[in-house]
PDB file of C-alpha atoms in Angstrom:
ATOM      1  CA  UNK A 138      11.110  -3.598 -17.290  1.00 79.00           C
ATOM      2  CA  UNK A 139      10.478  -5.508 -14.078  1.00 94.00           C
ATOM      3  CA  UNK A 140       8.721  -4.168 -11.004  1.00 98.00           C
ATOM      4  CA  UNK A 141       8.210  -5.383  -7.461  1.00 98.00           C
ATOM      5  CA  UNK A 142       5.462  -4.766  -4.903  1.00 98.00           C
ATOM      6  CA  UNK A 143       6.194  -5.620  -1.272  1.00 97.00           C
ATOM      7  CA  UNK A 144       3.817  -5.464   1.677  1.00 97.00           C
ATOM      8  CA  UNK A 145       4.689  -3.453   4.743  1.00 97.00           C
ATOM      9  CA  UNK A 146       6.875  -5.063   7.371  1.00 96.00           C
ATOM     10  CA  UNK A 147       4.968  -7.056  10.014  1.00 96.00           C
ATOM     11  CA  UNK A 148       6.883  -4.935  12.538  1.00 94.00           C
ATOM     12  CA  UNK A 149       4.416  -2.074  11.932  1.00 93.00           C
ATOM     13  CA  UNK A 150       1.922  -3.796  14.248  1.00 91.00           C
ATOM     14  CA  UNK A 151       4.327  -5.280  16.809  1.00 87.00           C
ATOM     15  CA  UNK A 152       3.757  -2.496  19.347  1.00 82.00           C
ATOM     16  CA  UNK A 153       0.001  -3.014  19.182  1.00 84.00           C
ATOM     17  CA  UNK A 154      -0.108  -6.811  19.431  1.00 83.00           C
ATOM     18  CA  UNK A 155      -1.864  -7.874  22.605  1.00 84.00           C
ATOM     19  CA  UNK A 156      -2.861  -4.297  23.442  1.00 88.00           C
ATOM     20  CA  UNK A 157      -6.307  -3.595  24.862  1.00 87.00           C
ATOM     21  CA  UNK A 158      -8.764  -1.360  23.017  1.00 86.00           C
ATOM     22  CA  UNK A 159      -7.915   1.403  25.501  1.00 91.00           C
ATOM     23  CA  UNK A 160      -4.183   1.014  24.912  1.00 90.00           C
ATOM     24  CA  UNK A 161      -4.732   1.027  21.146  1.00 91.00           C
ATOM     25  CA  UNK A 162      -6.858   4.146  21.479  1.00 91.00           C
ATOM     26  CA  UNK A 163      -4.016   5.861  23.331  1.00 91.00           C
ATOM     27  CA  UNK A 164      -1.794   5.008  20.325  1.00 89.00           C
ATOM     28  CA  UNK A 165      -4.388   6.409  17.908  1.00 91.00           C
ATOM     29  CA  UNK A 166      -5.339   2.930  16.680  1.00 94.00           C
ATOM     30  CA  UNK A 167      -8.597   0.969  16.646  1.00 95.00           C
ATOM     31  CA  UNK A 168      -9.127  -2.805  16.763  1.00 94.00           C
ATOM     32  CA  UNK A 169     -11.462  -3.978  13.983  1.00 94.00           C
ATOM     33  CA  UNK A 170     -13.128  -7.198  12.870  1.00 96.00           C
ATOM     34  CA  UNK A 171     -13.536  -7.705   9.121  1.00 97.00           C
ATOM     35  CA  UNK A 172     -17.241  -7.745   8.335  1.00 98.00           C
ATOM     36  CA  UNK A 173     -16.961  -8.165   4.573  1.00 96.00           C
ATOM     37  CA  UNK A 174     -14.579  -9.385   1.922  1.00 96.00           C
ATOM     38  CA  UNK A 175     -13.412  -7.302   0.181  1.00 94.00           C
ATOM     39  CA  UNK A 176     -13.375  -4.293   2.448  1.00 94.00           C
ATOM     40  CA  UNK A 177     -10.536  -4.739   4.930  1.00 96.00           C
ATOM     41  CA  UNK A 178      -7.276  -4.733   2.926  1.00 97.00           C
ATOM     42  CA  UNK A 179      -4.207  -5.804   4.922  1.00 98.00           C
ATOM     43  CA  UNK A 180      -1.089  -3.857   3.944  1.00 98.00           C
ATOM     44  CA  UNK A 181       1.254  -6.638   5.092  1.00 98.00           C
ATOM     45  CA  UNK A 182      -0.260  -9.591   3.201  1.00 98.00           C
ATOM     46  CA  UNK A 183      -1.584  -7.375   0.372  1.00 98.00           C
ATOM     47  CA  UNK A 184      -4.880  -9.254   0.391  1.00 97.00           C
ATOM     48  CA  UNK A 185      -8.293  -8.593   1.878  1.00 97.00           C
ATOM     49  CA  UNK A 186      -8.869 -10.037   5.329  1.00 97.00           C
ATOM     50  CA  UNK A 187     -11.426 -12.810   5.637  1.00 97.00           C
ATOM     51  CA  UNK A 188     -14.709 -12.083   7.417  1.00 97.00           C
ATOM     52  CA  UNK A 189     -14.056 -12.448  11.140  1.00 97.00           C
ATOM     53  CA  UNK A 190     -10.326 -11.657  10.937  1.00 95.00           C
ATOM     54  CA  UNK A 191      -8.977  -9.214  13.500  1.00 94.00           C
ATOM     55  CA  UNK A 192      -7.166  -6.154  12.201  1.00 95.00           C
ATOM     56  CA  UNK A 193      -5.794  -2.925  13.534  1.00 95.00           C
ATOM     57  CA  UNK A 194      -6.712   0.383  11.905  1.00 96.00           C
ATOM     58  CA  UNK A 195      -3.951   2.934  12.461  1.00 93.00           C
ATOM     59  CA  UNK A 196      -2.284   6.031  11.080  1.00 94.00           C
ATOM     60  CA  UNK A 197       0.616   5.269   8.734  1.00 95.00           C
ATOM     61  CA  UNK A 198       3.191   7.557   7.163  1.00 95.00           C
ATOM     62  CA  UNK A 199       3.400   6.060   3.673  1.00 96.00           C
ATOM     63  CA  UNK A 200       5.547   8.721   2.041  1.00 96.00           C
ATOM     64  CA  UNK A 201       7.904   9.844   4.791  1.00 96.00           C
ATOM     65  CA  UNK A 202      10.033  12.247   2.782  1.00 96.00           C
ATOM     66  CA  UNK A 203      11.291  15.786   2.992  1.00 94.00           C
ATOM     67  CA  UNK A 204       9.168  17.165   0.169  1.00 95.00           C
ATOM     68  CA  UNK A 205       5.735  18.738  -0.227  1.00 96.00           C
ATOM     69  CA  UNK A 206       4.451  15.249  -1.128  1.00 97.00           C
ATOM     70  CA  UNK A 207       4.871  13.773   2.351  1.00 96.00           C
ATOM     71  CA  UNK A 208       1.767  11.657   2.947  1.00 96.00           C
ATOM     72  CA  UNK A 209      -0.029   9.698   5.686  1.00 96.00           C
ATOM     73  CA  UNK A 210      -3.448   8.159   6.216  1.00 96.00           C
ATOM     74  CA  UNK A 211      -5.257   5.330   7.986  1.00 96.00           C
ATOM     75  CA  UNK A 212      -4.560   1.722   6.951  1.00 97.00           C
ATOM     76  CA  UNK A 213      -5.518  -1.797   8.068  1.00 97.00           C
ATOM     77  CA  UNK A 214      -3.056  -4.510   9.048  1.00 97.00           C
ATOM     78  CA  UNK A 215      -3.462  -7.951  10.590  1.00 94.00           C
ATOM     79  CA  UNK A 216      -1.255  -8.857  13.508  1.00 86.00           C
ATOM     80  CA  UNK A 217       0.470 -12.217  13.815  1.00 89.00           C
ATOM     81  CA  UNK A 218       1.950 -12.152  10.321  1.00 93.00           C
ATOM     82  CA  UNK A 219       5.663 -12.866  10.083  1.00 94.00           C
ATOM     83  CA  UNK A 220       6.489 -12.106   6.445  1.00 97.00           C
ATOM     84  CA  UNK A 221       5.507  -9.319   4.091  1.00 97.00           C
ATOM     85  CA  UNK A 222       3.968 -10.408   0.803  1.00 98.00           C
ATOM     86  CA  UNK A 223       6.061  -9.868  -2.307  1.00 98.00           C
ATOM     87  CA  UNK A 224       5.007  -9.776  -5.947  1.00 98.00           C
ATOM     88  CA  UNK A 225       7.365  -9.477  -8.911  1.00 97.00           C
ATOM     89  CA  UNK A 226       5.841  -8.452 -12.249  1.00 96.00           C
ATOM     90  CA  UNK A 227       2.396  -9.246 -10.845  1.00 97.00           C
ATOM     91  CA  UNK A 228      -0.194  -7.239  -8.974  1.00 97.00           C
ATOM     92  CA  UNK A 229      -1.347  -8.398  -5.534  1.00 98.00           C
ATOM     93  CA  UNK A 230      -4.929  -9.434  -4.735  1.00 96.00           C
ATOM     94  CA  UNK A 231      -5.448  -6.172  -2.834  1.00 96.00           C
ATOM     95  CA  UNK A 232      -5.494  -4.354  -6.222  1.00 96.00           C
ATOM     96  CA  UNK A 233      -8.338  -6.500  -7.596  1.00 93.00           C
ATOM     97  CA  UNK A 234     -11.692  -4.839  -8.165  1.00 93.00           C
ATOM     98  CA  UNK A 235     -10.584  -1.413  -6.978  1.00 95.00           C
ATOM     99  CA  UNK A 236      -9.953   1.828  -8.838  1.00 98.00           C
ATOM    100  CA  UNK A 237      -6.462   2.920  -7.855  1.00 98.00           C
ATOM    101  CA  UNK A 238      -4.721   6.259  -7.807  1.00 98.00           C
ATOM    102  CA  UNK A 239      -1.084   5.848  -8.815  1.00 98.00           C
ATOM    103  CA  UNK A 240       1.368   8.584  -7.874  1.00 98.00           C
ATOM    104  CA  UNK A 241       4.723   8.278  -9.625  1.00 98.00           C
ATOM    105  CA  UNK A 242       7.718   9.873  -7.882  1.00 98.00           C
ATOM    106  CA  UNK A 243      11.305  10.526  -8.833  1.00 98.00           C
ATOM    107  CA  UNK A 244      14.302   9.760  -6.643  1.00 97.00           C
ATOM    108  CA  UNK A 245      13.982  13.367  -5.400  1.00 97.00           C
ATOM    109  CA  UNK A 246      10.577  12.456  -3.805  1.00 97.00           C
ATOM    110  CA  UNK A 247       8.821  14.854  -6.155  1.00 98.00           C
ATOM    111  CA  UNK A 248       5.728  13.848  -8.107  1.00 98.00           C
ATOM    112  CA  UNK A 249       6.561  13.259 -11.772  1.00 98.00           C
ATOM    113  CA  UNK A 250       3.169  12.053 -13.030  1.00 98.00           C
ATOM    114  CA  UNK A 251       0.045  10.231 -11.853  1.00 98.00           C
ATOM    115  CA  UNK A 252      -2.608   7.947 -13.240  1.00 98.00           C
ATOM    116  CA  UNK A 253      -6.029   6.617 -12.331  1.00 98.00           C
ATOM    117  CA  UNK A 254      -6.087   2.868 -12.875  1.00 98.00           C
ATOM    118  CA  UNK A 255      -9.461   1.180 -13.241  1.00 97.00           C
ATOM    119  CA  UNK A 256     -10.071  -2.378 -11.954  1.00 96.00           C
ATOM    120  CA  UNK A 257      -8.082  -4.924 -13.942  1.00 95.00           C
ATOM    121  CA  UNK A 258      -5.729  -2.333 -15.421  1.00 97.00           C
ATOM    122  CA  UNK A 259      -3.062  -2.002 -12.678  1.00 98.00           C
ATOM    123  CA  UNK A 260      -0.253  -3.911 -14.412  1.00 98.00           C
ATOM    124  CA  UNK A 261      -0.608  -1.894 -17.612  1.00 98.00           C
ATOM    125  CA  UNK A 262      -0.792   1.380 -15.660  1.00 98.00           C
ATOM    126  CA  UNK A 263       2.358   0.537 -13.678  1.00 98.00           C
ATOM    127  CA  UNK A 264       4.276  -0.256 -16.849  1.00 97.00           C
ATOM    128  CA  UNK A 265       3.090   2.969 -18.504  1.00 98.00           C
ATOM    129  CA  UNK A 266       4.214   5.030 -15.517  1.00 98.00           C
ATOM    130  CA  UNK A 267       7.621   3.342 -15.478  1.00 98.00           C
ATOM    131  CA  UNK A 268       8.018   4.255 -19.155  1.00 97.00           C
ATOM    132  CA  UNK A 269       8.780   7.734 -17.797  1.00 97.00           C
ATOM    133  CA  UNK A 270      12.521   7.579 -17.086  1.00 96.00           C
ATOM    134  CA  UNK A 271      12.314   9.993 -14.136  1.00 97.00           C
ATOM    135  CA  UNK A 272       9.946   7.694 -12.219  1.00 98.00           C
ATOM    136  CA  UNK A 273      11.747   5.784  -9.448  1.00 97.00           C
ATOM    137  CA  UNK A 274       8.706   4.394  -7.578  1.00 98.00           C
ATOM    138  CA  UNK A 275       4.927   4.503  -7.529  1.00 98.00           C
ATOM    139  CA  UNK A 276       2.735   4.856  -4.459  1.00 98.00           C
ATOM    140  CA  UNK A 277      -0.628   3.219  -5.048  1.00 98.00           C
ATOM    141  CA  UNK A 278      -3.699   4.511  -3.204  1.00 98.00           C
ATOM    142  CA  UNK A 279      -7.314   3.429  -3.055  1.00 96.00           C
ATOM    143  CA  UNK A 280      -8.934   5.997  -5.348  1.00 96.00           C
ATOM    144  CA  UNK A 281     -12.176   6.134  -3.374  1.00 93.00           C
ATOM    145  CA  UNK A 282     -10.949   6.218   0.205  1.00 93.00           C
ATOM    146  CA  UNK A 283      -7.527   7.715  -0.479  1.00 93.00           C
ATOM    147  CA  UNK A 284      -5.604   5.300   1.733  1.00 95.00           C
ATOM    148  CA  UNK A 285      -2.170   3.958   0.844  1.00 97.00           C
ATOM    149  CA  UNK A 286      -2.238   0.456  -0.650  1.00 97.00           C
ATOM    150  CA  UNK A 287       1.357  -0.388  -1.599  1.00 98.00           C
ATOM    151  CA  UNK A 288       4.576   0.895  -3.139  1.00 98.00           C
ATOM    152  CA  UNK A 289       5.773  -0.308  -6.538  1.00 98.00           C
ATOM    153  CA  UNK A 290       9.497  -0.150  -7.243  1.00 97.00           C
ATOM    154  CA  UNK A 291      11.618  -0.774 -10.292  1.00 95.00           C
ATOM    155  CA  UNK A 292      13.268  -4.151  -9.875  1.00 92.00           C
ATOM    156  CA  UNK A 293      16.406  -5.372 -11.559  1.00 82.00           C
ATOM    157  CA  UNK A 294      17.140  -9.083 -11.264  1.00 71.00           C
TER     158      UNK A 294
END
């Protein structure tokens, strides 16, 4: 079984690039400067921003579905990126050192099962969740803060 994890499209921050703090505030977003690494995980590159990097903190609908499991929360993203990161049968750096909540959904957007994955155990947890035939994709969240990290999808080459 092969899986793939892809960062969010860089287009998610296009409307906020070059915006002032006031304009971002009107959009419900906040400009931030990374003050530690780890601590400011970019959902496009799927890695933690370096200290001093500029990011935008904004509300993101991560599970935009017509089911009771529709979900949204705040996430960080760096502007200026042109390509979303992609990992096949490997976990991205953004998973390192973090406990992760993994929510496994069927093609009907209903939760089939879930798992808490401790640091260093993400690959094994993903494979265990995909052992359940009904699972079509997994939404990974930071277990402590609750924010969306990335989606994992079954991948056929």
